[in-house]
Steps between C-alpha positions, in 0.01 A plus 500: 500500500877531530476876441249536784718308747809686379331838558409402858859390570659807334285745696543309829124489557538250785793671674721195457810678374587663832416192712777294655870575484537480122615814320229702332441477128628849447839391639526168319307606189341159443127442519364258247265208451692176450230238444123493481289186486124487443260219583156531341225436757209584275445659159491837672745458791860393553741482792846641445825457689862579439819666614641851478832657588460792740799675653732209432265245661270251331140535616206275413148614421161345437177648376186464297394646166148506360345591167287808559284698257650841424320775309700636208424779261357411163735571209431798279427866556331604821151631443283647773238255619207521737633573846829645373696174516636520147539186290334188632730280700545127461629240745810283465623237741853559632713327763515701821717441805259465795731382781874483559713401800876502556696275738 
């Protein structure tokens, strides 16, 4: 979960680095997640919130993560199957960031 939020902040997906009068991250060289808190809403959903340092300013964020089924390859050698899909795939549940907002 922290890696997903960190990737969004590092790549400036929301365009928050250049907003305001703060120096950009390239100038100050500091973009990092400071704190992340999670509050479980359900067995398959949680709300997250925290702070990050962007361009010398502390910004807050809030979002939601959910457990979603993800198809993964079966271990072992790949053998051709009907339809050319290779080894049969299985599903695992993984936490996925579904919404995120910065203030």
